[in-house]
mmCIF file of C-alpha atoms and ligand atoms in Angstrom:
data_model
loop_
_atom_site.group_PDB
_atom_site.id
_atom_site.type_symbol
_atom_site.label_atom_id
_atom_site.label_comp_id
_atom_site.label_asym_id
_atom_site.label_seq_id
_atom_site.Cartn_x
_atom_site.Cartn_y
_atom_site.Cartn_z
ATOM 1 C CA MET A 294 199.237 146.705 116.884
ATOM 2 C CA ASN A 295 197.180 145.944 119.944
ATOM 3 C CA ASN A 296 195.275 147.567 122.752
ATOM 4 C CA ASN A 297 194.510 146.469 126.301
ATOM 5 C CA VAL A 298 190.820 145.686 125.813
ATOM 6 C CA ALA A 299 190.129 142.128 126.970
ATOM 7 C CA PHE A 300 186.472 141.863 125.929
ATOM 8 C CA LEU A 301 183.132 143.662 125.706
ATOM 9 C CA GLN A 302 180.462 142.574 128.177
ATOM 10 C CA CYS A 303 176.674 142.919 128.023
ATOM 11 C CA VAL A 304 175.374 144.870 131.030
ATOM 12 C CA THR A 305 172.311 142.643 131.328
ATOM 13 C CA CYS A 306 173.133 139.012 130.426
ATOM 14 C CA LYS A 307 176.881 139.438 131.142
ATOM 15 C CA LYS A 308 177.826 137.602 127.970
ATOM 16 C CA GLN A 309 181.357 138.436 126.832
ATOM 17 C CA TYR A 310 182.223 139.324 123.258
ATOM 18 C CA ARG A 311 185.550 139.792 121.509
ATOM 19 C CA ALA A 312 185.959 143.405 120.410
ATOM 20 C CA ASP A 313 186.148 142.326 116.770
ATOM 21 C CA GLU A 314 182.957 140.263 116.830
ATOM 22 C CA ILE A 315 180.476 142.947 117.852
ATOM 23 C CA GLU A 316 179.948 146.608 116.951
ATOM 24 C CA TYR A 317 177.218 148.072 119.147
ATOM 25 C CA THR A 318 174.912 146.111 121.469
ATOM 26 C CA CYS A 319 174.246 142.551 122.631
ATOM 27 C CA PRO A 320 171.914 140.925 120.074
ATOM 28 C CA ASP A 321 170.194 138.864 122.782
ATOM 29 C CA CYS A 322 169.302 141.876 124.952
ATOM 30 C CA GLY A 323 168.652 144.624 122.388
ATOM 31 C CA ALA A 324 169.633 148.255 121.962
ATOM 32 C CA VAL A 325 168.649 149.511 125.431
ATOM 33 C CA LYS A 326 169.313 146.558 127.751
ATOM 34 C CA GLY A 327 172.190 145.174 125.719
ATOM 35 C CA THR A 328 174.683 148.014 126.051
ATOM 36 C CA LEU A 329 178.264 146.836 126.476
ATOM 37 C CA ASP A 330 181.013 147.516 128.979
ATOM 38 C CA VAL A 331 184.577 147.670 127.695
ATOM 39 C CA VAL A 332 186.689 145.496 129.991
ATOM 40 C CA TYR A 333 190.492 145.747 130.046
ATOM 41 C CA ASP A 334 193.267 143.346 130.846
ATOM 42 C CA PHE A 335 194.316 145.253 133.962
ATOM 43 C CA LYS A 336 197.593 143.333 134.296
ATOM 44 C CA LEU A 337 198.675 144.753 130.947
ATOM 45 C CA VAL A 338 197.420 148.229 131.833
ATOM 46 C CA LYS A 339 199.387 148.205 135.088
ATOM 47 C CA LYS A 340 202.592 147.400 133.198
ATOM 48 C CA GLN A 341 202.103 150.454 130.989
ATOM 49 C CA LEU A 342 200.690 153.009 133.408
ATOM 50 C CA SER A 343 202.072 154.217 136.719
ATOM 51 C CA LYS A 344 201.493 157.263 138.896
ATOM 52 C CA GLU A 345 205.179 158.169 138.645
ATOM 53 C CA GLN A 346 205.161 158.070 134.871
ATOM 54 C CA LEU A 347 201.979 160.174 134.795
ATOM 55 C CA ALA A 348 203.606 162.732 137.078
ATOM 56 C CA ARG A 349 206.355 163.113 134.468
ATOM 57 C CA SER A 350 203.992 163.102 131.478
ATOM 58 C CA ASN A 351 203.806 166.300 129.460
ATOM 59 C CA GLU A 352 200.709 165.143 127.560
ATOM 60 C CA THR A 353 198.097 167.849 128.234
ATOM 61 C CA SER A 354 195.066 165.941 126.955
ATOM 62 C CA HIS A 355 193.194 162.863 128.108
ATOM 63 C CA TRP A 356 195.474 160.758 125.920
ATOM 64 C CA ARG A 357 197.869 160.746 128.883
ATOM 65 C CA TYR A 358 195.830 157.672 129.929
ATOM 66 C CA LEU A 359 196.263 155.870 126.601
ATOM 67 C CA PRO A 360 196.836 152.383 128.115
ATOM 68 C CA LEU A 361 193.366 152.680 129.690
ATOM 69 C CA LEU A 362 191.700 153.666 126.411
ATOM 70 C CA PRO A 363 190.498 151.386 123.603
ATOM 71 C CA VAL A 364 192.920 152.649 120.968
ATOM 72 C CA THR A 365 194.676 150.162 118.695
ATOM 73 C CA ASN A 366 196.293 152.621 116.289
ATOM 74 C CA PRO A 367 197.386 155.908 117.931
ATOM 75 C CA ASP A 368 198.126 157.360 114.474
ATOM 76 C CA PHE A 369 194.374 157.947 114.170
ATOM 77 C CA ILE A 370 194.256 160.224 117.228
ATOM 78 C CA GLN A 371 193.397 163.752 116.083
ATOM 79 C CA PRO A 372 195.564 166.599 117.390
ATOM 80 C CA LEU A 373 192.619 168.512 118.880
ATOM 81 C CA LYS A 374 192.370 169.752 122.477
ATOM 82 C CA VAL A 375 190.422 167.310 124.621
ATOM 83 C CA GLY A 376 190.463 166.680 128.333
ATOM 84 C CA TRP A 377 193.024 167.402 131.062
ATOM 85 C CA SER A 378 190.623 170.190 131.915
ATOM 86 C CA PRO A 379 191.092 172.425 134.954
ATOM 87 C CA LEU A 380 189.782 171.459 138.378
ATOM 88 C CA TYR A 381 189.115 174.803 140.025
ATOM 89 C CA LYS A 382 189.076 175.228 143.772
ATOM 90 C CA HIS A 383 187.524 178.672 143.827
ATOM 91 C CA ARG A 384 188.039 180.287 147.202
ATOM 92 C CA ARG A 385 185.460 183.077 146.886
ATOM 93 C CA LEU A 386 182.727 180.793 145.597
ATOM 94 C CA ASN A 387 183.536 178.202 148.249
ATOM 95 C CA GLU A 388 183.298 180.820 150.999
ATOM 96 C CA ILE A 389 179.907 181.942 149.762
ATOM 97 C CA LEU A 390 178.668 178.348 149.666
ATOM 98 C CA GLU A 391 180.493 177.388 152.874
ATOM 99 C CA LEU A 392 181.956 174.388 151.095
ATOM 100 C CA PRO A 393 185.738 174.708 151.485
ATOM 101 C CA GLU A 394 186.463 171.545 149.506
ATOM 102 C CA LEU A 395 184.300 172.233 146.454
ATOM 103 C CA TYR A 396 185.907 171.757 143.034
ATOM 104 C CA LEU A 397 184.652 172.697 139.570
ATOM 105 C CA LYS A 398 185.716 170.402 136.728
ATOM 106 C CA ASP A 399 185.455 172.815 133.828
ATOM 107 C CA ASP A 400 185.111 171.106 130.455
ATOM 108 C CA SER A 401 184.207 174.210 128.469
ATOM 109 C CA GLY A 402 187.756 174.428 127.106
ATOM 110 C CA ASN A 403 187.600 171.336 124.908
ATOM 111 C CA ILE A 404 187.892 171.868 121.143
ATOM 112 C CA THR A 405 184.123 172.249 120.575
ATOM 113 C CA ALA A 406 183.432 173.609 124.070
ATOM 114 C CA SER A 407 181.679 170.614 125.597
ATOM 115 C CA TYR A 408 182.354 167.366 127.436
ATOM 116 C CA LYS A 409 181.287 165.438 124.320
ATOM 117 C CA ASP A 410 184.769 165.876 122.823
ATOM 118 C CA ARG A 411 186.030 163.255 125.257
ATOM 119 C CA ALA A 412 183.785 160.687 123.557
ATOM 120 C CA SER A 413 184.121 161.920 119.971
ATOM 121 C CA SER A 414 187.902 161.826 120.134
ATOM 122 C CA VAL A 415 187.666 158.096 120.833
ATOM 123 C CA ALA A 416 184.810 157.427 118.381
ATOM 124 C CA ILE A 417 186.739 158.900 115.462
ATOM 125 C CA VAL A 418 189.686 156.602 116.180
ATOM 126 C CA LYS A 419 187.382 153.565 116.206
ATOM 127 C CA ALA A 420 185.710 154.675 112.936
ATOM 128 C CA LEU A 421 189.096 155.004 111.232
ATOM 129 C CA GLU A 422 190.489 151.774 112.675
ATOM 130 C CA LYS A 423 187.420 149.898 111.450
ATOM 131 C CA GLY A 424 187.733 151.433 107.998
ATOM 132 C CA TYR A 425 184.373 153.216 107.851
ATOM 133 C CA LYS A 426 183.853 155.813 105.120
ATOM 134 C CA GLY A 427 181.410 157.953 107.104
ATOM 135 C CA ILE A 428 180.305 158.641 110.651
ATOM 136 C CA ALA A 429 176.859 159.599 111.929
ATOM 137 C CA ALA A 430 175.297 160.860 115.138
ATOM 138 C CA ALA A 431 171.994 161.952 116.575
ATOM 139 C CA SER A 432 172.267 164.649 119.177
ATOM 140 C CA SER A 433 170.562 167.528 120.893
ATOM 141 C CA GLY A 434 173.529 169.542 119.612
ATOM 142 C CA ASN A 435 176.804 169.100 121.459
ATOM 143 C CA ALA A 436 177.600 165.540 120.407
ATOM 144 C CA ALA A 437 176.865 166.578 116.822
ATOM 145 C CA ALA A 438 179.123 169.644 116.964
ATOM 146 C CA SER A 439 181.797 167.524 118.566
ATOM 147 C CA ILE A 440 181.852 164.614 116.138
ATOM 148 C CA SER A 441 181.639 167.089 113.225
ATOM 149 C CA ALA A 442 184.908 168.630 114.361
ATOM 150 C CA PHE A 443 186.704 165.311 114.736
ATOM 151 C CA ALA A 444 185.326 164.055 111.406
ATOM 152 C CA ALA A 445 186.456 167.267 109.714
ATOM 153 C CA SER A 446 189.906 166.843 111.215
ATOM 154 C CA ALA A 447 190.091 163.235 110.021
ATOM 155 C CA GLY A 448 188.623 163.980 106.591
ATOM 156 C CA LEU A 449 185.659 161.670 107.139
ATOM 157 C CA PRO A 450 182.146 162.618 105.922
ATOM 158 C CA CYS A 451 179.826 163.294 108.861
ATOM 159 C CA TYR A 452 176.042 162.874 108.953
ATOM 160 C CA ILE A 453 174.092 164.601 111.694
ATOM 161 C CA PHE A 454 170.520 164.242 112.956
ATOM 162 C CA VAL A 455 169.389 167.000 115.339
ATOM 163 C CA PRO A 456 166.072 168.446 116.506
ATOM 164 C CA LYS A 457 164.957 171.614 114.717
ATOM 165 C CA ALA A 458 165.012 173.407 118.078
ATOM 166 C CA ILE A 459 168.840 173.128 118.316
ATOM 167 C CA PRO A 460 170.439 176.326 119.738
ATOM 168 C CA GLN A 461 171.893 178.571 117.012
ATOM 169 C CA ALA A 462 175.489 178.405 118.226
ATOM 170 C CA LYS A 463 175.503 174.614 118.015
ATOM 171 C CA LEU A 464 173.983 174.720 114.527
ATOM 172 C CA ALA A 465 176.657 177.214 113.499
ATOM 173 C CA GLN A 466 179.342 174.775 114.618
ATOM 174 C CA LEU A 467 177.834 172.013 112.445
ATOM 175 C CA LYS A 468 177.756 174.303 109.413
ATOM 176 C CA ALA A 469 181.291 175.545 109.975
ATOM 177 C CA TYR A 470 182.631 172.003 110.146
ATOM 178 C CA GLY A 471 180.799 171.059 106.939
ATOM 179 C CA ALA A 472 178.671 168.276 108.406
ATOM 180 C CA LYS A 473 175.655 167.072 106.461
ATOM 181 C CA VAL A 474 172.813 168.107 108.746
ATOM 182 C CA ARG A 475 169.315 166.690 108.873
ATOM 183 C CA LEU A 476 166.988 168.853 111.012
ATOM 184 C CA VAL A 477 164.395 166.550 112.541
ATOM 185 C CA ASP A 478 160.892 167.822 113.164
ATOM 186 C CA GLY A 479 160.619 166.317 116.621
ATOM 187 C CA PRO A 480 162.572 165.806 119.834
ATOM 188 C CA TYR A 481 166.053 164.307 120.211
ATOM 189 C CA ASP A 482 164.514 160.887 120.751
ATOM 190 C CA ASP A 483 163.141 160.935 117.174
ATOM 191 C CA ALA A 484 166.500 162.044 115.780
ATOM 192 C CA PHE A 485 168.105 159.094 117.568
ATOM 193 C CA GLU A 486 165.818 156.527 115.908
ATOM 194 C CA LEU A 487 166.270 158.087 112.480
ATOM 195 C CA CYS A 488 170.046 158.060 112.812
ATOM 196 C CA MET A 489 169.980 154.386 113.824
ATOM 197 C CA ARG A 490 168.090 153.479 110.649
ATOM 198 C CA GLU A 491 170.118 155.675 108.293
ATOM 199 C CA SER A 492 173.501 154.545 109.642
ATOM 200 C CA GLU A 493 172.551 150.911 109.240
ATOM 201 C CA LYS A 494 171.268 151.522 105.710
ATOM 202 C CA ASN A 495 174.265 153.563 104.536
ATOM 203 C CA GLY A 496 177.047 151.754 106.375
ATOM 204 C CA TRP A 497 178.153 154.711 108.502
ATOM 205 C CA TYR A 498 179.826 154.268 111.865
ATOM 206 C CA ASN A 499 177.258 155.204 114.488
ATOM 207 C CA ARG A 500 178.312 157.552 117.288
ATOM 208 C CA ASN A 501 174.882 157.460 118.933
ATOM 209 C CA THR A 502 175.138 157.598 122.693
ATOM 210 C CA ALA A 503 175.012 154.338 124.652
ATOM 211 C CA ILE A 504 174.758 151.935 121.716
ATOM 212 C CA ASN A 505 178.384 152.718 120.870
ATOM 213 C CA PRO A 506 180.399 151.043 123.645
ATOM 214 C CA TYR A 507 183.473 153.232 123.207
ATOM 215 C CA LEU A 508 181.869 156.574 124.078
ATOM 216 C CA ALA A 509 181.769 155.831 127.808
ATOM 217 C CA GLU A 510 185.507 155.101 127.587
ATOM 218 C CA GLY A 511 186.133 158.663 126.425
ATOM 219 C CA LYS A 512 183.651 159.970 128.956
ATOM 220 C CA LYS A 513 185.358 158.184 131.834
ATOM 221 C CA THR A 514 188.535 160.231 131.510
ATOM 222 C CA SER A 515 187.391 163.145 133.687
ATOM 223 C CA ALA A 516 187.281 160.696 136.611
ATOM 224 C CA LEU A 517 190.896 159.726 135.929
ATOM 225 C CA GLU A 518 191.893 163.384 135.741
ATOM 226 C CA ILE A 519 190.029 164.350 138.922
ATOM 227 C CA CYS A 520 191.794 161.634 140.914
ATOM 228 C CA GLU A 521 195.177 162.613 139.535
ATOM 229 C CA GLN A 522 194.467 166.307 140.180
ATOM 230 C CA LEU A 523 193.515 165.439 143.773
ATOM 231 C CA GLU A 524 196.785 163.536 144.170
ATOM 232 C CA TRP A 525 195.204 160.124 143.757
ATOM 233 C CA GLN A 526 192.374 160.624 146.185
ATOM 234 C CA ALA A 527 188.857 160.008 144.979
ATOM 235 C CA PRO A 528 186.459 162.816 145.930
ATOM 236 C CA ASP A 529 183.512 162.146 148.275
ATOM 237 C CA VAL A 530 180.677 163.293 146.023
ATOM 238 C CA VAL A 531 180.466 164.062 142.293
ATOM 239 C CA PHE A 532 177.564 165.978 140.716
ATOM 240 C CA VAL A 533 176.848 165.117 137.080
ATOM 241 C CA PRO A 534 174.170 166.504 134.721
ATOM 242 C CA VAL A 535 172.240 163.625 133.149
ATOM 243 C CA GLY A 536 170.409 163.311 129.834
ATOM 244 C CA ASP A 537 171.070 159.920 128.235
ATOM 245 C CA GLY A 538 173.215 158.940 131.201
ATOM 246 C CA CYS A 539 176.423 158.203 129.291
ATOM 247 C CA ILE A 540 178.554 160.797 131.091
ATOM 248 C CA ILE A 541 177.585 159.578 134.542
ATOM 249 C CA SER A 542 178.098 155.927 133.519
ATOM 250 C CA GLY A 543 181.438 156.788 132.008
ATOM 251 C CA ILE A 544 182.573 158.644 135.103
ATOM 252 C CA TRP A 545 181.626 155.676 137.291
ATOM 253 C CA LYS A 546 183.562 153.418 134.913
ATOM 254 C CA GLY A 547 186.583 155.686 135.283
ATOM 255 C CA PHE A 548 186.633 155.407 139.069
ATOM 256 C CA ASN A 549 186.209 151.630 138.797
ATOM 257 C CA ASP A 550 189.036 151.230 136.290
ATOM 258 C CA LEU A 551 191.319 153.266 138.559
ATOM 259 C CA HIS A 552 190.345 151.111 141.501
ATOM 260 C CA ASP A 553 191.020 147.958 139.493
ATOM 261 C CA ILE A 554 194.578 149.062 138.737
ATOM 262 C CA GLY A 555 195.127 150.040 142.369
ATOM 263 C CA PHE A 556 195.367 153.814 141.906
ATOM 264 C CA ILE A 557 192.548 154.687 144.353
ATOM 265 C CA ASP A 558 190.977 152.857 147.283
ATOM 266 C CA THR A 559 187.714 154.709 147.797
ATOM 267 C CA PHE A 560 184.796 155.646 145.563
ATOM 268 C CA PRO A 561 182.725 158.828 145.467
ATOM 269 C CA ARG A 562 178.960 158.902 145.650
ATOM 270 C CA LEU A 563 177.497 160.049 142.349
ATOM 271 C CA VAL A 564 174.580 162.466 142.211
ATOM 272 C CA GLY A 565 172.826 162.496 138.837
ATOM 273 C CA VAL A 566 171.035 165.774 138.176
ATOM 274 C CA GLN A 567 168.163 166.092 135.724
ATOM 275 C CA ALA A 568 165.889 168.975 134.785
ATOM 276 C CA GLU A 569 162.456 168.643 136.336
ATOM 277 C CA GLY A 570 160.812 168.769 132.898
ATOM 278 C CA SER A 571 163.015 165.893 131.725
ATOM 279 C CA SER A 572 163.533 163.570 134.661
ATOM 280 C CA PRO A 573 162.702 159.952 133.762
ATOM 281 C CA LEU A 574 165.783 158.671 135.603
ATOM 282 C CA VAL A 575 164.921 160.569 138.776
ATOM 283 C CA LYS A 576 161.516 158.893 138.748
ATOM 284 C CA ALA A 577 162.843 155.415 137.946
ATOM 285 C CA PHE A 578 165.392 155.742 140.740
ATOM 286 C CA ARG A 579 162.806 156.942 143.245
ATOM 287 C CA GLU A 580 160.500 154.058 142.346
ATOM 288 C CA GLY A 581 163.313 151.516 142.538
ATOM 289 C CA LYS A 582 162.928 150.505 138.890
ATOM 290 C CA ASP A 583 165.851 149.450 136.713
ATOM 291 C CA GLU A 584 164.373 150.872 133.525
ATOM 292 C CA VAL A 585 162.555 154.088 132.672
ATOM 293 C CA LYS A 586 159.174 155.128 131.329
ATOM 294 C CA ARG A 587 159.434 157.234 128.175
ATOM 295 C CA GLU A 588 158.164 160.767 128.796
ATOM 296 C CA ASN A 589 157.481 163.962 126.888
ATOM 297 C CA VAL A 590 160.069 166.476 127.957
ATOM 298 C CA SER A 591 160.520 170.202 128.136
ATOM 299 C CA THR A 592 163.393 172.155 129.707
ATOM 300 C CA ILE A 593 165.632 175.118 129.004
ATOM 301 C CA ALA A 594 168.616 172.759 129.347
ATOM 302 C CA ASP A 595 168.537 171.326 125.813
ATOM 303 C CA SER A 596 171.565 169.068 126.308
ATOM 304 C CA ILE A 597 169.754 167.046 128.964
ATOM 305 C CA SER A 598 166.321 167.151 127.343
ATOM 306 C CA VAL A 599 165.924 163.408 126.843
ATOM 307 C CA GLY A 600 162.614 161.545 127.232
ATOM 308 C CA PHE A 601 164.069 158.058 126.933
ATOM 309 C CA PRO A 602 167.640 157.914 128.245
ATOM 310 C CA ARG A 603 169.651 155.489 126.148
ATOM 311 C CA ASP A 604 172.196 154.693 128.815
ATOM 312 C CA GLN A 605 169.558 154.147 131.496
ATOM 313 C CA ILE A 606 170.790 150.720 132.612
ATOM 314 C CA LYS A 607 174.372 151.836 133.191
ATOM 315 C CA ALA A 608 173.321 155.200 134.689
ATOM 316 C CA LEU A 609 171.006 153.625 137.274
ATOM 317 C CA ARG A 610 173.622 150.992 138.033
ATOM 318 C CA ALA A 611 176.302 153.677 138.535
ATOM 319 C CA VAL A 612 174.223 155.671 140.988
ATOM 320 C CA HIS A 613 173.087 152.568 142.888
ATOM 321 C CA GLN A 614 176.561 151.075 143.148
ATOM 322 C CA SER A 615 178.054 154.355 144.305
ATOM 323 C CA GLY A 616 175.443 154.818 147.026
ATOM 324 C CA GLY A 617 174.439 158.127 145.460
ATOM 325 C CA THR A 618 171.144 159.518 144.258
ATOM 326 C CA PHE A 619 169.275 161.286 141.466
ATOM 327 C CA VAL A 620 167.735 164.750 141.912
ATOM 328 C CA SER A 621 165.792 167.099 139.691
ATOM 329 C CA VAL A 622 166.035 170.883 139.490
ATOM 330 C CA THR A 623 163.645 173.393 137.961
ATOM 331 C CA ASP A 624 164.500 175.641 135.012
ATOM 332 C CA ASP A 625 164.436 178.600 137.415
ATOM 333 C CA GLN A 626 166.946 176.885 139.673
ATOM 334 C CA ILE A 627 169.115 176.145 136.634
ATOM 335 C CA ILE A 628 169.129 179.775 135.530
ATOM 336 C CA SER A 629 169.929 181.102 139.006
ATOM 337 C CA ALA A 630 172.707 178.531 139.360
ATOM 338 C CA LEU A 631 174.116 179.606 135.988
ATOM 339 C CA LYS A 632 174.071 183.254 137.097
ATOM 340 C CA LEU A 633 175.581 182.584 140.512
ATOM 341 C CA LEU A 634 178.379 180.498 139.073
ATOM 342 C CA ALA A 635 179.246 183.110 136.443
ATOM 343 C CA GLU A 636 178.985 186.088 138.819
ATOM 344 C CA LYS A 637 180.891 184.573 141.711
ATOM 345 C CA SER A 638 183.484 182.398 139.983
ATOM 346 C CA GLY A 639 183.901 183.678 136.427
ATOM 347 C CA VAL A 640 182.867 180.343 134.955
ATOM 348 C CA PHE A 641 180.041 180.727 132.411
ATOM 349 C CA VAL A 642 178.352 177.454 131.463
ATOM 350 C CA GLU A 643 175.379 176.327 129.431
ATOM 351 C CA PRO A 644 172.130 175.417 131.223
ATOM 352 C CA ALA A 645 172.754 171.647 131.282
ATOM 353 C CA ALA A 646 176.041 172.193 133.090
ATOM 354 C CA ALA A 647 174.442 174.707 135.441
ATOM 355 C CA ALA A 648 171.909 171.998 136.320
ATOM 356 C CA ALA A 649 174.657 170.008 138.048
ATOM 357 C CA PHE A 650 175.529 173.047 140.128
ATOM 358 C CA ALA A 651 171.839 173.627 140.917
ATOM 359 C CA GLY A 652 171.726 169.998 142.066
ATOM 360 C CA LEU A 653 174.555 170.683 144.480
ATOM 361 C CA GLN A 654 172.698 173.696 145.883
ATOM 362 C CA LYS A 655 169.555 171.608 146.347
ATOM 363 C CA ILE A 656 171.316 168.712 148.095
ATOM 364 C CA LYS A 657 173.295 171.148 150.237
ATOM 365 C CA ASP A 658 170.063 172.763 151.441
ATOM 366 C CA SER A 659 168.785 169.338 152.463
ATOM 367 C CA LYS A 660 171.943 168.950 154.629
ATOM 368 C CA LYS A 661 172.976 165.684 152.973
ATOM 369 C CA ILE A 662 176.571 166.802 152.468
ATOM 370 C CA LYS A 663 179.046 167.870 155.109
ATOM 371 C CA PRO A 664 181.142 171.019 154.712
ATOM 372 C CA GLY A 665 184.542 169.285 154.764
ATOM 373 C CA GLN A 666 183.717 166.765 152.055
ATOM 374 C CA LYS A 667 185.532 166.863 148.741
ATOM 375 C CA ILE A 668 182.827 167.670 146.205
ATOM 376 C CA VAL A 669 183.250 167.893 142.444
ATOM 377 C CA VAL A 670 180.737 169.424 140.033
ATOM 378 C CA ILE A 671 181.182 168.418 136.405
ATOM 379 C CA LEU A 672 180.664 171.488 134.198
ATOM 380 C CA THR A 673 179.945 169.973 130.816
ATOM 381 C CA GLY A 674 179.609 172.852 128.383
ATOM 382 C CA SER A 675 180.407 176.507 127.715
ATOM 383 C CA GLY A 676 177.863 179.281 128.251
ATOM 384 C CA LEU A 677 178.477 180.523 124.717
ATOM 385 C CA LYS A 678 176.774 177.363 123.418
ATOM 386 C CA ASP A 679 173.326 178.702 124.225
ATOM 387 C CA ILE A 680 173.101 182.428 124.865
ATOM 388 C CA GLY A 681 169.322 182.401 124.406
ATOM 389 C CA ALA A 682 169.003 180.878 127.858
ATOM 390 C CA VAL A 683 170.712 183.826 129.539
ATOM 391 C CA ARG A 684 169.100 186.479 127.394
HETATM 392 C C1 PLP B 762 175.374 165.561 126.594
HETATM 393 C C2 PLP B 762 175.464 166.548 127.688
HETATM 394 C C3 PLP B 762 175.075 166.248 128.992
HETATM 395 C C4 PLP B 762 174.471 164.937 129.394
HETATM 396 O O1 PLP B 762 175.221 163.801 129.060
HETATM 397 P P1 PLP B 762 174.516 162.383 128.927
HETATM 398 O O2 PLP B 762 175.580 161.442 128.600
HETATM 399 O O3 PLP B 762 173.504 162.539 127.802
HETATM 400 O O4 PLP B 762 173.826 162.101 130.200
HETATM 401 C C5 PLP B 762 175.232 167.222 129.953
HETATM 402 N N1 PLP B 762 175.708 168.440 129.651
HETATM 403 C C6 PLP B 762 176.089 168.769 128.398
HETATM 404 C C7 PLP B 762 176.603 170.147 128.141
HETATM 405 C C8 PLP B 762 175.985 167.839 127.380
HETATM 406 O O5 PLP B 762 176.333 168.183 126.132
HETATM 407 ZN ZN1 ZN B 763 172.996 140.483 126.630
#
């Protein structure tokens, strides 16, 4: 069996690797600068994927785009709900905001109630294809809950490293799925390092964000869905909450892949939204740097509480290339955005997702978007994930 991946390419030195000769990052450039892009043979993809065939497809998950995903053996795909999430055009909310072409991409309906399922569904396939006997991840909570579900489904032992401060609902998910959980007495960034060492030592497949090149492939699929849902028109602006920066990089990759196979001819501007108490990418972007300074972080939005974003190179590149920007929002703005969204549209999201919506409100107030523009806000996780924030 085969897939359409042509090679993996280092984001910094541009060296190309065969998919079977490298697992995580470019050895010459290291774990942060040496992240890899998955590059497809677009001629092959085009033979297997057409708009007409998609219009007839009754696959109601992101696997409808299989030829554009790095899967060699589809038998390893787990039958869990992931992707093909709704794109709401909510008339009442849009009237209140005076943004008639605003769309909400609601990813709270995935199997573990967050966007992370898009990545985990791909990671589990790669772990099984490569013959690993265990899979590990460090996470602020959602990635852990997500990979625990897919590992449980596949019957693969799962090893999780999370900060002690993880919200209770996310911890409950880990316990329910039977993951082996290590509570780390420190921030997410410490959990990440520990997971790197332990995976290497024990021979587990590592689902850590950014160093695993296949996660962004799963995370790109909302871009494919948005374009299909908008009848193969790219939106004008997309708001994305940013912690490590893998979602925003993945989404940019999705628009680029679609462009490369001729499905769209324009690109959106991407706006990366961070919490003010955890905004190293906002600062790096403002200062025109292509890497970030590690900072101590504190925000109510635990899913984007990241002091040293692991996908910083790709995230900064995505925002630069798209002609977009990074903004920060305060915890107060996040909470009022969460409330407004729930009260006016019926969509209840966790604080990290609300941050993206708060970012839209902030940019709108600065008059940088025009009312007729097609705007998408990526809502990355369910409100039931962290009820402490609302309480
Ligand atoms: C992980 C996560 C994010 C941020 O994604 P990154 O890839 O870390 O930038 C945003 N919202 C939610 C709900 C998440 O779980
Ligand atoms: Zn390199």
